[in-house]
PDB file of C-alpha atoms in Angstrom:
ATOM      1  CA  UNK M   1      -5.876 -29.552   6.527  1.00 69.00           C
ATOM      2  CA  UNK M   2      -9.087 -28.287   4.814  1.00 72.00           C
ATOM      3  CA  UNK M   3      -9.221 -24.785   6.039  1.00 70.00           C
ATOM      4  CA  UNK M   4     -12.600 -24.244   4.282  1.00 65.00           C
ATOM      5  CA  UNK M   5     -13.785 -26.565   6.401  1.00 67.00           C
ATOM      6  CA  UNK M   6     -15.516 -24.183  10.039  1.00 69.00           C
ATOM      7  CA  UNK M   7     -15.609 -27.671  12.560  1.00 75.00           C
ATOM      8  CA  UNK M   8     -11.731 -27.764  11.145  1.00 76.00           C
ATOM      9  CA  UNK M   9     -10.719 -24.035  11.730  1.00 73.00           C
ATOM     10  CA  UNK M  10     -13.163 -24.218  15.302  1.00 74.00           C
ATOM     11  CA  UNK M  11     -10.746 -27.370  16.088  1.00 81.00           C
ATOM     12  CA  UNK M  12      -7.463 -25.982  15.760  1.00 79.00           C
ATOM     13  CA  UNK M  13      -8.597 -22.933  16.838  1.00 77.00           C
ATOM     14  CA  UNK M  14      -9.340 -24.429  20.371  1.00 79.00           C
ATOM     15  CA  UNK M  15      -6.935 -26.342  20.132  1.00 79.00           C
ATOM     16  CA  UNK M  16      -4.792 -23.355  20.550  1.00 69.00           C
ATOM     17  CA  UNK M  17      -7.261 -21.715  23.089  1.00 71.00           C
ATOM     18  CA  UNK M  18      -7.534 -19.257  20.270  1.00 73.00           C
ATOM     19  CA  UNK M  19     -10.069 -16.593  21.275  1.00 65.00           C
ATOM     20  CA  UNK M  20     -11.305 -13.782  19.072  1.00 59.00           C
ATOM     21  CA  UNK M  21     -10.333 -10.457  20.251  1.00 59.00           C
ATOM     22  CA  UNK M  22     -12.974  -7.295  18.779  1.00 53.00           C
ATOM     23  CA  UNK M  23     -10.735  -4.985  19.133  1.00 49.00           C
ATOM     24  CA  UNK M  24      -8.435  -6.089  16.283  1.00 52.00           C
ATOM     25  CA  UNK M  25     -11.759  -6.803  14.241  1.00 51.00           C
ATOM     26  CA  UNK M  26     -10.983 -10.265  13.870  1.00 58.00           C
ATOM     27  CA  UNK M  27     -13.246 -12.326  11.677  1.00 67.00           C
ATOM     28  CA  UNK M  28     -11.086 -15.096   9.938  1.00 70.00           C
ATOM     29  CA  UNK M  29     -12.228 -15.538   6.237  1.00 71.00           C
ATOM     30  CA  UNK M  30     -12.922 -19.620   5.405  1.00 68.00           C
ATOM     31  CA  UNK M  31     -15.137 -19.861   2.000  1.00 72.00           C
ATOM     32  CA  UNK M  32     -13.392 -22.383  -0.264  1.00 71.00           C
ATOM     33  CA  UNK M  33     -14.556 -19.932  -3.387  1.00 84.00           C
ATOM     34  CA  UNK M  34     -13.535 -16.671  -2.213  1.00 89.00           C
ATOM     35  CA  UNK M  35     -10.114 -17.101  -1.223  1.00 89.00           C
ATOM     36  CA  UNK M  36      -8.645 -18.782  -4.600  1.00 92.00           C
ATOM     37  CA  UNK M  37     -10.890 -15.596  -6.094  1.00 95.00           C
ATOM     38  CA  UNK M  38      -9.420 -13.090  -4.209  1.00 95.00           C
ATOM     39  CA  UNK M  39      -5.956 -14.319  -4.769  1.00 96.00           C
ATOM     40  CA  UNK M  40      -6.374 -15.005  -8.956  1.00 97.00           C
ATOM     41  CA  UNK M  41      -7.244 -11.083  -9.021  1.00 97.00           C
ATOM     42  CA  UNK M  42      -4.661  -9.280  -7.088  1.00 97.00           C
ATOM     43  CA  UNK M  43      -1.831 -12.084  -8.036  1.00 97.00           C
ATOM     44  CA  UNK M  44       0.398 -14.003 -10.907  1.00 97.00           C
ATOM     45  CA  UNK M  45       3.689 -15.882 -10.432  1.00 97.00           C
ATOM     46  CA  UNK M  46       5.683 -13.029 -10.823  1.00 97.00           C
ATOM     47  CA  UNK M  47       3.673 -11.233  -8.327  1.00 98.00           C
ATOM     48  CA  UNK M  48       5.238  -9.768  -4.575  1.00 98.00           C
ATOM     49  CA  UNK M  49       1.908 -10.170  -2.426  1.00 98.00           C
ATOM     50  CA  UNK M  50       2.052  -7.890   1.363  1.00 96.00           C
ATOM     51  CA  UNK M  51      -0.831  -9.877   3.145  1.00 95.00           C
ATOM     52  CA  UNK M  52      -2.242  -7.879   5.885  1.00 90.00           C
ATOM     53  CA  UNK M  53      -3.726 -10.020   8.646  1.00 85.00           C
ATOM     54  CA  UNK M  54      -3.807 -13.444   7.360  1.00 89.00           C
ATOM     55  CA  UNK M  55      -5.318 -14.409  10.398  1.00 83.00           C
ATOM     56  CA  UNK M  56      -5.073 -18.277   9.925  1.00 85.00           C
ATOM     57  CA  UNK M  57      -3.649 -18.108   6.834  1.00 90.00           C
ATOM     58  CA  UNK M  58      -6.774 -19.571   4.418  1.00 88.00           C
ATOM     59  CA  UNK M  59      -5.974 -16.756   1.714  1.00 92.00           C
ATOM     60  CA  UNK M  60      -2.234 -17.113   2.621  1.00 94.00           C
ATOM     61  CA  UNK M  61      -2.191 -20.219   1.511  1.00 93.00           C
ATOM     62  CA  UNK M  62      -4.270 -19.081  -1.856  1.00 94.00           C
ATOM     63  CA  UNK M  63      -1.693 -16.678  -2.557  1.00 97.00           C
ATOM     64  CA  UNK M  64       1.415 -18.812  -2.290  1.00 97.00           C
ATOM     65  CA  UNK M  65       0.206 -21.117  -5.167  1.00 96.00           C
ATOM     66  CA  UNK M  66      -0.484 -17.777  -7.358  1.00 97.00           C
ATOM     67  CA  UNK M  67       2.266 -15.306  -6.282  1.00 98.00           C
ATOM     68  CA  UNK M  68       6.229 -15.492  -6.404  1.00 98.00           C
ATOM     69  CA  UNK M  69       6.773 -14.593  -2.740  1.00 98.00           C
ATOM     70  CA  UNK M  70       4.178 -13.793  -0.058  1.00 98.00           C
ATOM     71  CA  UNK M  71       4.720 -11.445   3.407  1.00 97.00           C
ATOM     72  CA  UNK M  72       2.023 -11.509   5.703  1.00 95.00           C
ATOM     73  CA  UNK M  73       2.241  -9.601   8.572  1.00 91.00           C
ATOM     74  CA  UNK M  74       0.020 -10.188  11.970  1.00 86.00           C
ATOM     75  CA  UNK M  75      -1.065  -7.936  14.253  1.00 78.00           C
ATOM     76  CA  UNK M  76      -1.818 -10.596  17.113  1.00 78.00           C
ATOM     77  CA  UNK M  77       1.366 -12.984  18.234  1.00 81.00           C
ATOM     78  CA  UNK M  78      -1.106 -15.298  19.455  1.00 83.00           C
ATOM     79  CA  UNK M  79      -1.870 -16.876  15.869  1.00 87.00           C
ATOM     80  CA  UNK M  80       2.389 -17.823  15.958  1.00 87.00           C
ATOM     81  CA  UNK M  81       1.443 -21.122  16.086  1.00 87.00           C
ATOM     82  CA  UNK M  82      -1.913 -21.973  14.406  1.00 88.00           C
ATOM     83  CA  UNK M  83       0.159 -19.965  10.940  1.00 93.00           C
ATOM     84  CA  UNK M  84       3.042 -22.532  11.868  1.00 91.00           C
ATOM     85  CA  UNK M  85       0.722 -25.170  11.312  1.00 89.00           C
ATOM     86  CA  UNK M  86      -1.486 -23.812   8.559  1.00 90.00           C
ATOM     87  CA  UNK M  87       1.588 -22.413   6.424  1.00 94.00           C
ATOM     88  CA  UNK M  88       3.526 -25.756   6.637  1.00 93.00           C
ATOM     89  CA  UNK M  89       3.819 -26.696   3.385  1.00 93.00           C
ATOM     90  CA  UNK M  90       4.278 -23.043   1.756  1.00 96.00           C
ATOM     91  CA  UNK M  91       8.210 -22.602   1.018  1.00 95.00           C
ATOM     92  CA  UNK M  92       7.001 -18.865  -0.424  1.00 97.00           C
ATOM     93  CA  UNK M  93       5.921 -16.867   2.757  1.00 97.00           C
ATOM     94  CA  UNK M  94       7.078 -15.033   5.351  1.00 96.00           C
ATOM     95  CA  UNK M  95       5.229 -13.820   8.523  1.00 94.00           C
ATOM     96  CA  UNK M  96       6.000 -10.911  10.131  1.00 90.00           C
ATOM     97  CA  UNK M  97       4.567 -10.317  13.868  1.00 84.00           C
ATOM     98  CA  UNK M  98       4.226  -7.094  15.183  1.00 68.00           C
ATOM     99  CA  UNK M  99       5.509  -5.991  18.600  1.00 55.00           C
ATOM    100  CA  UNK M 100       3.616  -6.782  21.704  1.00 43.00           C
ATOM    101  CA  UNK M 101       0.617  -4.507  22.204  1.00 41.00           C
ATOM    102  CA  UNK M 102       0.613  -4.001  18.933  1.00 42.00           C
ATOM    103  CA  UNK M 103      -2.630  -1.612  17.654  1.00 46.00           C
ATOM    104  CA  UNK M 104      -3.657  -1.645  14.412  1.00 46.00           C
ATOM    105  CA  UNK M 105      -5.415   1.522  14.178  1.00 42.00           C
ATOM    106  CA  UNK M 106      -2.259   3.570  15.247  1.00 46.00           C
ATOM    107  CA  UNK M 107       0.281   1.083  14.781  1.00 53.00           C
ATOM    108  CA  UNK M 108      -0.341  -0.682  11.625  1.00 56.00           C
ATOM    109  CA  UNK M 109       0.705   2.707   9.472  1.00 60.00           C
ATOM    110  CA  UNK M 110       3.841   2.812  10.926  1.00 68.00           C
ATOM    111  CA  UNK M 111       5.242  -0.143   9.464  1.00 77.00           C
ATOM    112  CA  UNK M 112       7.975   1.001   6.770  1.00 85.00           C
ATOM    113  CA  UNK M 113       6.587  -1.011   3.519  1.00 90.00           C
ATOM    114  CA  UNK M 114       8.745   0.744   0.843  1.00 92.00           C
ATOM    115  CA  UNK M 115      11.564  -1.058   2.558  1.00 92.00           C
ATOM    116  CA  UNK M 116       9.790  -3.886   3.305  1.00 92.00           C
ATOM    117  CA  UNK M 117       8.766  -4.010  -0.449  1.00 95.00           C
ATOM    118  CA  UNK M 118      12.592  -2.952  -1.489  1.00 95.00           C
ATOM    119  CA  UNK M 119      14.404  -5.969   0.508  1.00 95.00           C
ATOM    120  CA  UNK M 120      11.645  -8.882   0.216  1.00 96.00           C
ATOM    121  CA  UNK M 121      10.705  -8.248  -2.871  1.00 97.00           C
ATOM    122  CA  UNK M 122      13.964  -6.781  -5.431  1.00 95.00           C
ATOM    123  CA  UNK M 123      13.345  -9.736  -7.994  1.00 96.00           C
ATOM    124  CA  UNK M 124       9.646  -9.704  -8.709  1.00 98.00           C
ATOM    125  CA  UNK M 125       8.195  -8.020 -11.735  1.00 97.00           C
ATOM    126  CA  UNK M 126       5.288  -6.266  -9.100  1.00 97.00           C
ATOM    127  CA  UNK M 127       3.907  -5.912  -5.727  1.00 98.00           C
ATOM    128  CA  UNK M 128       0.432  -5.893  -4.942  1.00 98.00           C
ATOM    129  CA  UNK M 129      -1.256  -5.901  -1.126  1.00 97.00           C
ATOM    130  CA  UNK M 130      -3.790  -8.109  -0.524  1.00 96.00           C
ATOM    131  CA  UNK M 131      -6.239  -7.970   2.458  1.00 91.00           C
ATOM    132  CA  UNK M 132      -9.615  -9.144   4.466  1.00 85.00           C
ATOM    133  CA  UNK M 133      -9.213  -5.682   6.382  1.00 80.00           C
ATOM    134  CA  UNK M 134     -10.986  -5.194   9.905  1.00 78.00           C
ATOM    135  CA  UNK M 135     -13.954  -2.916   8.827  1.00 79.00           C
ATOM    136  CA  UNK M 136     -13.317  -0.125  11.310  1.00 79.00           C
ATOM    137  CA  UNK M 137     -10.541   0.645   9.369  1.00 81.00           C
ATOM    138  CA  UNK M 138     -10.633  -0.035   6.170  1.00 87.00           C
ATOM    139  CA  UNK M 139     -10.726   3.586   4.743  1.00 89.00           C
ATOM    140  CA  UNK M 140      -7.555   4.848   7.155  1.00 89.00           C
ATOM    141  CA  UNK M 141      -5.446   2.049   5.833  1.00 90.00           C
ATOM    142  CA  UNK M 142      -6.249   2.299   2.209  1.00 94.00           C
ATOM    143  CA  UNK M 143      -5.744   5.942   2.061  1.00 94.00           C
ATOM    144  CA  UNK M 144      -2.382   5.777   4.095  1.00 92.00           C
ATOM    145  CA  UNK M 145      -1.695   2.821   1.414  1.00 94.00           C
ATOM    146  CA  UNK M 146      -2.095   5.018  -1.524  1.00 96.00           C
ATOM    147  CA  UNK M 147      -0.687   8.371  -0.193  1.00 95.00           C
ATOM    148  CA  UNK M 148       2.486   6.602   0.574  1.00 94.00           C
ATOM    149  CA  UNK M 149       2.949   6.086  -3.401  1.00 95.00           C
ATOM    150  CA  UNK M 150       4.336   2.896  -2.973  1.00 96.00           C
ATOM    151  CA  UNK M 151       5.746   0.891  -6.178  1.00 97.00           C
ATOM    152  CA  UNK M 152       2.225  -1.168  -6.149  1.00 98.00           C
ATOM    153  CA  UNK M 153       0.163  -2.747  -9.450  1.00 98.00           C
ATOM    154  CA  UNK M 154      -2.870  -2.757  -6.802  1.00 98.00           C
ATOM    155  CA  UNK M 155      -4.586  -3.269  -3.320  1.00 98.00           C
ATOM    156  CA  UNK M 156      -7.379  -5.986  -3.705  1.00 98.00           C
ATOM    157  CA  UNK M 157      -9.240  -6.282  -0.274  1.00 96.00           C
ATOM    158  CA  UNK M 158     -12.307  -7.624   1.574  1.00 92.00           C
ATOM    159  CA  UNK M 159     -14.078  -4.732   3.096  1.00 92.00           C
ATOM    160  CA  UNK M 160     -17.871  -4.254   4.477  1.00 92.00           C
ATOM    161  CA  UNK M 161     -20.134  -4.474   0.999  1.00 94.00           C
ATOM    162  CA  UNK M 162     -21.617  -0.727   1.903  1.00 93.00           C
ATOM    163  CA  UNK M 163     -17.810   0.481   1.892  1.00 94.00           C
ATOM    164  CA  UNK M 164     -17.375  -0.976  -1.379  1.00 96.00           C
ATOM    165  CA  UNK M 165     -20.358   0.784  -3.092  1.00 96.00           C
ATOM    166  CA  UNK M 166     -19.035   4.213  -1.664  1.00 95.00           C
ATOM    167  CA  UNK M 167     -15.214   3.331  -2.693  1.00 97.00           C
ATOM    168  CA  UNK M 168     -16.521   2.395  -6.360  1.00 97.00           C
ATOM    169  CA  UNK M 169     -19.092   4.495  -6.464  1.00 97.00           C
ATOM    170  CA  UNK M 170     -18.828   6.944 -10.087  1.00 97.00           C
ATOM    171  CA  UNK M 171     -17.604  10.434  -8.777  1.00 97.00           C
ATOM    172  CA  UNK M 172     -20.295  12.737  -9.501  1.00 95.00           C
ATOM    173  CA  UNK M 173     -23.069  10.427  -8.327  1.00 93.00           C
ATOM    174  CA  UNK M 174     -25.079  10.545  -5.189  1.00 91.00           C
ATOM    175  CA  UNK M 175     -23.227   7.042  -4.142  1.00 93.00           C
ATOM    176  CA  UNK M 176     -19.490   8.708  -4.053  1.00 94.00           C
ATOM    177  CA  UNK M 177     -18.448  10.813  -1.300  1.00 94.00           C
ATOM    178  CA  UNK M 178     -14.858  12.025  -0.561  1.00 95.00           C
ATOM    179  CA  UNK M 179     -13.457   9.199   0.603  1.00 96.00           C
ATOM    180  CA  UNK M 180     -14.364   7.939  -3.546  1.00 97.00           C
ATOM    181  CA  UNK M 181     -12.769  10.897  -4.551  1.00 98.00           C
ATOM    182  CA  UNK M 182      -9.622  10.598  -2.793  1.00 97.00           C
ATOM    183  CA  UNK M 183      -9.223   6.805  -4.016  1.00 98.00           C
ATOM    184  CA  UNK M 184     -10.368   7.601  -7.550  1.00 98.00           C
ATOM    185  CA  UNK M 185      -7.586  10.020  -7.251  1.00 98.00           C
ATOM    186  CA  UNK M 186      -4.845   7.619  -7.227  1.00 98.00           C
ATOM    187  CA  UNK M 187      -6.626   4.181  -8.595  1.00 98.00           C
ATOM    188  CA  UNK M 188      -9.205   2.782 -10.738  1.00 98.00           C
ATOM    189  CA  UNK M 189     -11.496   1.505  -8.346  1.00 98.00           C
ATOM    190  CA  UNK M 190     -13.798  -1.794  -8.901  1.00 98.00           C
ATOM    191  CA  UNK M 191     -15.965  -4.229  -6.977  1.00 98.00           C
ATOM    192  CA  UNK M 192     -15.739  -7.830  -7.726  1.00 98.00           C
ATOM    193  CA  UNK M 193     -17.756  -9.605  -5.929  1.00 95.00           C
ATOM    194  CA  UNK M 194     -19.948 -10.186  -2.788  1.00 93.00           C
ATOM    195  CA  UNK M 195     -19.475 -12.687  -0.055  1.00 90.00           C
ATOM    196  CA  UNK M 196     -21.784 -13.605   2.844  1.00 86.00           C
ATOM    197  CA  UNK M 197     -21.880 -13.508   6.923  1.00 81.00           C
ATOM    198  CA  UNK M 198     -21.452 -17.275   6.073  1.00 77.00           C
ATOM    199  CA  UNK M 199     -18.228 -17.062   4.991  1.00 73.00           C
ATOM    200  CA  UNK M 200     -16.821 -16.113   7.833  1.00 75.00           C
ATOM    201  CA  UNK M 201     -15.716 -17.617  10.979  1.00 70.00           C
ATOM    202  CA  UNK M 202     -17.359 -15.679  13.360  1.00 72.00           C
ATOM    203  CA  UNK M 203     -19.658 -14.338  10.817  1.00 72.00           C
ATOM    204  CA  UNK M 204     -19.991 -10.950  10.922  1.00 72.00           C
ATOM    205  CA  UNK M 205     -23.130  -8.523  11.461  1.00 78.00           C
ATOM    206  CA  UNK M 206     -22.574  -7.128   7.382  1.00 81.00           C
ATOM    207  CA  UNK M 207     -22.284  -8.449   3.936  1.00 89.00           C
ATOM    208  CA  UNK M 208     -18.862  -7.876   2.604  1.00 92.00           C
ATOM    209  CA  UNK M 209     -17.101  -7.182  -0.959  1.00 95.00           C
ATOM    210  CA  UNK M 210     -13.966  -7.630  -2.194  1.00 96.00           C
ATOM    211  CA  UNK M 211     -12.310  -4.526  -4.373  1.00 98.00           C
ATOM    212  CA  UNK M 212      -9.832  -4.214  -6.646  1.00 98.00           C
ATOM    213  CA  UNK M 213      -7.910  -0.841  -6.726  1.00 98.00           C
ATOM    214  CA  UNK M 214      -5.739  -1.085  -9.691  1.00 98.00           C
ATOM    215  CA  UNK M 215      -3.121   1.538  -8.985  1.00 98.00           C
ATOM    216  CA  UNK M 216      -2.361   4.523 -11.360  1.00 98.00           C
ATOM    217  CA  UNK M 217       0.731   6.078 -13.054  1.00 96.00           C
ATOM    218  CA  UNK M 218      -0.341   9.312 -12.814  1.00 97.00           C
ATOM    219  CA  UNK M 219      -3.370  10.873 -10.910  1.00 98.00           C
ATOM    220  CA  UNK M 220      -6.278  11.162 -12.144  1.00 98.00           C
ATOM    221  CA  UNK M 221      -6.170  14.976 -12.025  1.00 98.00           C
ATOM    222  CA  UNK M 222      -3.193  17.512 -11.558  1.00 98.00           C
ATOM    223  CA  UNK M 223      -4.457  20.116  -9.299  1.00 98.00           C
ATOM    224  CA  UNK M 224      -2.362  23.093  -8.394  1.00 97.00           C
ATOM    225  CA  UNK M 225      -1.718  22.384  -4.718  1.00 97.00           C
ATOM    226  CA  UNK M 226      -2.452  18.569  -3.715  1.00 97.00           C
ATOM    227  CA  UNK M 227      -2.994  19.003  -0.334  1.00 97.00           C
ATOM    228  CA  UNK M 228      -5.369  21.998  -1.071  1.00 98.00           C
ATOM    229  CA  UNK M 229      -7.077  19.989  -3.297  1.00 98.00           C
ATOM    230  CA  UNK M 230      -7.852  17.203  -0.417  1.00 97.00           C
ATOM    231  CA  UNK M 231      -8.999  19.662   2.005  1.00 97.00           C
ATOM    232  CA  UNK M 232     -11.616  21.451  -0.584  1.00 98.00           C
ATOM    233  CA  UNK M 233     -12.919  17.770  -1.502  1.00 97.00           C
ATOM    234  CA  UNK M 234     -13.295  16.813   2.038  1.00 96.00           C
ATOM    235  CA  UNK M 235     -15.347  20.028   2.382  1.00 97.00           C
ATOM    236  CA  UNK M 236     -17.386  19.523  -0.168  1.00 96.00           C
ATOM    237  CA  UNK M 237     -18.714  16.468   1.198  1.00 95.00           C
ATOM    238  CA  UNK M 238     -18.845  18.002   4.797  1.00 93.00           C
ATOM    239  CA  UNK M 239     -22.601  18.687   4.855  1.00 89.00           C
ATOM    240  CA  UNK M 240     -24.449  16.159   2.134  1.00 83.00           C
ATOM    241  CA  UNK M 241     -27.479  18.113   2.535  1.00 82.00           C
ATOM    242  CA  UNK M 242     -25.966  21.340   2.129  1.00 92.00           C
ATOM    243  CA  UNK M 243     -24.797  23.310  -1.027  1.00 95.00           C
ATOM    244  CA  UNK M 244     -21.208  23.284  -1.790  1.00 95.00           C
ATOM    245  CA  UNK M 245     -21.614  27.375  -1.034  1.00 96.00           C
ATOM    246  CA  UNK M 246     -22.673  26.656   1.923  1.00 96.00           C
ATOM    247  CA  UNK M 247     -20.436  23.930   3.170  1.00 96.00           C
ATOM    248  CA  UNK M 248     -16.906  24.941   2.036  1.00 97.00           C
ATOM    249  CA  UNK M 249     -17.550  28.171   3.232  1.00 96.00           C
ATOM    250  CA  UNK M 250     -18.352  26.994   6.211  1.00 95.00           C
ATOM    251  CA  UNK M 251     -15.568  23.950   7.074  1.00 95.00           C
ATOM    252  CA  UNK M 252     -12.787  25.806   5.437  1.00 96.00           C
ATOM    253  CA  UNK M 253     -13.571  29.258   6.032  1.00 95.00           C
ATOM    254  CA  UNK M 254     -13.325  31.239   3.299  1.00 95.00           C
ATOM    255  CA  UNK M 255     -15.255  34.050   1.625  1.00 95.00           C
ATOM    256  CA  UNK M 256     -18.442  33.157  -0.205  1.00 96.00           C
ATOM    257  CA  UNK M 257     -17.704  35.675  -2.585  1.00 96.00           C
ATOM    258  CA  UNK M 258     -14.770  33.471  -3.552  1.00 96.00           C
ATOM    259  CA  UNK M 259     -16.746  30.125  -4.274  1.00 97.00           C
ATOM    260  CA  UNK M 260     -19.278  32.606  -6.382  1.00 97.00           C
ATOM    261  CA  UNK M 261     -16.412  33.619  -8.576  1.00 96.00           C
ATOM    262  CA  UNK M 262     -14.909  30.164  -8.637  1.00 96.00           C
ATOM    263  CA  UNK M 263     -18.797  28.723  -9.768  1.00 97.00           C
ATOM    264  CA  UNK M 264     -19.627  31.568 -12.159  1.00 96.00           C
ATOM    265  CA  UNK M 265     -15.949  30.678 -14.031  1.00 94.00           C
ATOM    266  CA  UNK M 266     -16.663  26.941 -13.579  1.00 95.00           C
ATOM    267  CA  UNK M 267     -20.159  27.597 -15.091  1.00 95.00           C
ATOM    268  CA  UNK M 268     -21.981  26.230 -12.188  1.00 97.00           C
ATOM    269  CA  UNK M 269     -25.194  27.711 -10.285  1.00 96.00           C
ATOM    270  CA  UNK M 270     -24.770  28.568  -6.766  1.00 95.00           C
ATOM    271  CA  UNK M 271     -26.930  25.736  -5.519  1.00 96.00           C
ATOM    272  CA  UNK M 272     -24.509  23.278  -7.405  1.00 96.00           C
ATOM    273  CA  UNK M 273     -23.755  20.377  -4.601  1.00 95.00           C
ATOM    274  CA  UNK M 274     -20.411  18.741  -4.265  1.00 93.00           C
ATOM    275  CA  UNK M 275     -21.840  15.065  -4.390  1.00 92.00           C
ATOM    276  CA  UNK M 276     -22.956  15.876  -8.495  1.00 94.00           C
ATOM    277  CA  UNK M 277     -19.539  16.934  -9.530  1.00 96.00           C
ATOM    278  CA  UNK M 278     -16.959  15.073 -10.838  1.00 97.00           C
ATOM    279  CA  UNK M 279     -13.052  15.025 -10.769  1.00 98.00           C
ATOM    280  CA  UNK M 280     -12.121  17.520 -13.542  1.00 98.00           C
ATOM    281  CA  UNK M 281     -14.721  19.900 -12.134  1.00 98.00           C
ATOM    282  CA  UNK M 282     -13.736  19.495  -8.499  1.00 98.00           C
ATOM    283  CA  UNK M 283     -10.300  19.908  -9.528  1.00 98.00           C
ATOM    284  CA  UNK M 284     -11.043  22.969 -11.506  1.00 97.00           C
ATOM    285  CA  UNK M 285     -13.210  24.709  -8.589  1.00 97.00           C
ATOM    286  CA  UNK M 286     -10.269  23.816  -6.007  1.00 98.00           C
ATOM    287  CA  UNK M 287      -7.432  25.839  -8.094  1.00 98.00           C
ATOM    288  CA  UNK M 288      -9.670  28.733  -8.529  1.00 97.00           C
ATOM    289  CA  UNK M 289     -10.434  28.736  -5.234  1.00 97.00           C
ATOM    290  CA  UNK M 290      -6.616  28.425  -4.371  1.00 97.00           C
ATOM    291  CA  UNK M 291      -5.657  31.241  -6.726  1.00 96.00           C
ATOM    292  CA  UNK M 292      -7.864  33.166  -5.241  1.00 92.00           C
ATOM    293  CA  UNK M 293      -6.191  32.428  -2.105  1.00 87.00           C
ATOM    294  CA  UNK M 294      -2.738  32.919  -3.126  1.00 89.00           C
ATOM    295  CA  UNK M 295      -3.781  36.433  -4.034  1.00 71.00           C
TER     296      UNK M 295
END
């Protein structure tokens, strides 16, 4: 079965009286170059892959000629059979289903994957997750994937292309925002490639991009208080337009006279913005600012 092929994937999908639901942001990946791509970079034989949504299983089936052992779980019970079909011949996967009414905004999180990782995958030499995540939740899931510090070499995904620029983006540049400081905080972001509306069955409204987030040993930085740390970064990037004065005083409520002190030590003006700093100085302002706290 040539799942590449859209009049093939249209056929057994209506065979199946397979319709697409928007709510789980379902638009099933088909390109016959994107797929063996996607799989090459997160994968090798002696690679653990957690696939999340393999809808019809087209990058499933990529991954099981790379990877050692493959677990893809689905969100929607009603793809049981088409992944029967599609997955046939692959003696290296697994698919979990979730539970009915399953919702993968508030629902997908919960699933335990350090034991999932710890029982499926004991004999291979790393794990990776690989994904064409629904848009409207790409960020949410690929935080919650790297504040769980799970035992993964990386998280290679297709996400909307603007998503990718911000996630990649160089912190300290107008691109990045928090969200690219909270990933660049636990991985080494990059952007691999593009891949059109036309890759896509149905094709979506956006261009998307897959990423590769290769997973570090240690953060990038070692702030004083981590949580702390989040909260001042998120409030730096509040209010773009604002200056970081002006916006962290204003979401997190503390003293101006405090971020003064922590920019005159950090050798900053007071009209320094949070978008033009960069990890090491964020970090820096965030532990002054928490000393300063702590009393």
């Amino acid at each position: 079965m040539n799942l590449a092929d859209i009049s093939t994937v249209k056929k057994l999908l209506q065979r199946e009286d397979f319709s697409f639901k928007k709510s789980l942001g379902q638009n099933f990946l088909v390109d016959a170059s994107v797929c063996p791509a996607m799989a090459a970079a997160a994968a090798d034989k002696n690679t653990g892959v957690i696939e999340i949504g393999p809808g019809i299983g087209v990058l499933t089936v990529q991954l099981c000629e790379i990877a050692k052992r493959v677990v893809a779980i689905e969100l929607d019970e009603r793809l049981k059979n088409i992944l029967a079909v599609t997955l046939a011949d692959c003696g290296n996967v697994e698919v979990v289903f979730a539970e009915a009414n399953f919702s993968f905004i508030s629902d997908a999180m919960k699933i335990d994957l350090a034991a999932l990782i710890k029982e499926k995958f004991a004999d291979c030499k790393k794990v990776c997750v690989c994904a064409n995540l629904p848009y409207y939740i790409t960020s949410p899931v690929i935080m919650h994937l790297l504040e769980s510090r799970l035992p993964l070499d990386n998280i290679t995904v297709m996400v909307q292309d603007e998503a990718a620029d911000r996630i990649c983006a160089t912190v300290g540049r107008r691109e990045a925002g928090a969200v690219t400081a909270a990933v660049d905080y636990f991985a080494q972001a990059q952007k691999l490639f593009t891949v059109g509306a036309e890759g896509f069955v149905p094709p979506p409204k956006v261009k998307s991009a897959v990423i590769k987030l290769r997973i570090r040993k240690t953060p990038k930085v070692t702030p004083l208080n981590e949580e702390f740390f989040f909260k001042f970064v998120r409030a730096c990037f509040a209010q773009r337009r604002k200056t970081l004065l002006n916006t962290v005083s204003n979401t997190l409520h503390i003293e101006k006279s405090v971020l003064r002190k922590a920019l005159a030590e950090a050798s900053l003006p007071e009209n320094t913005r949070g978008e033009t700093l960069d990890m090491q100085t964020l970090c820096r302002l965030a532990d002054s600012v928490y000393r300063e706290k702590q009393g």
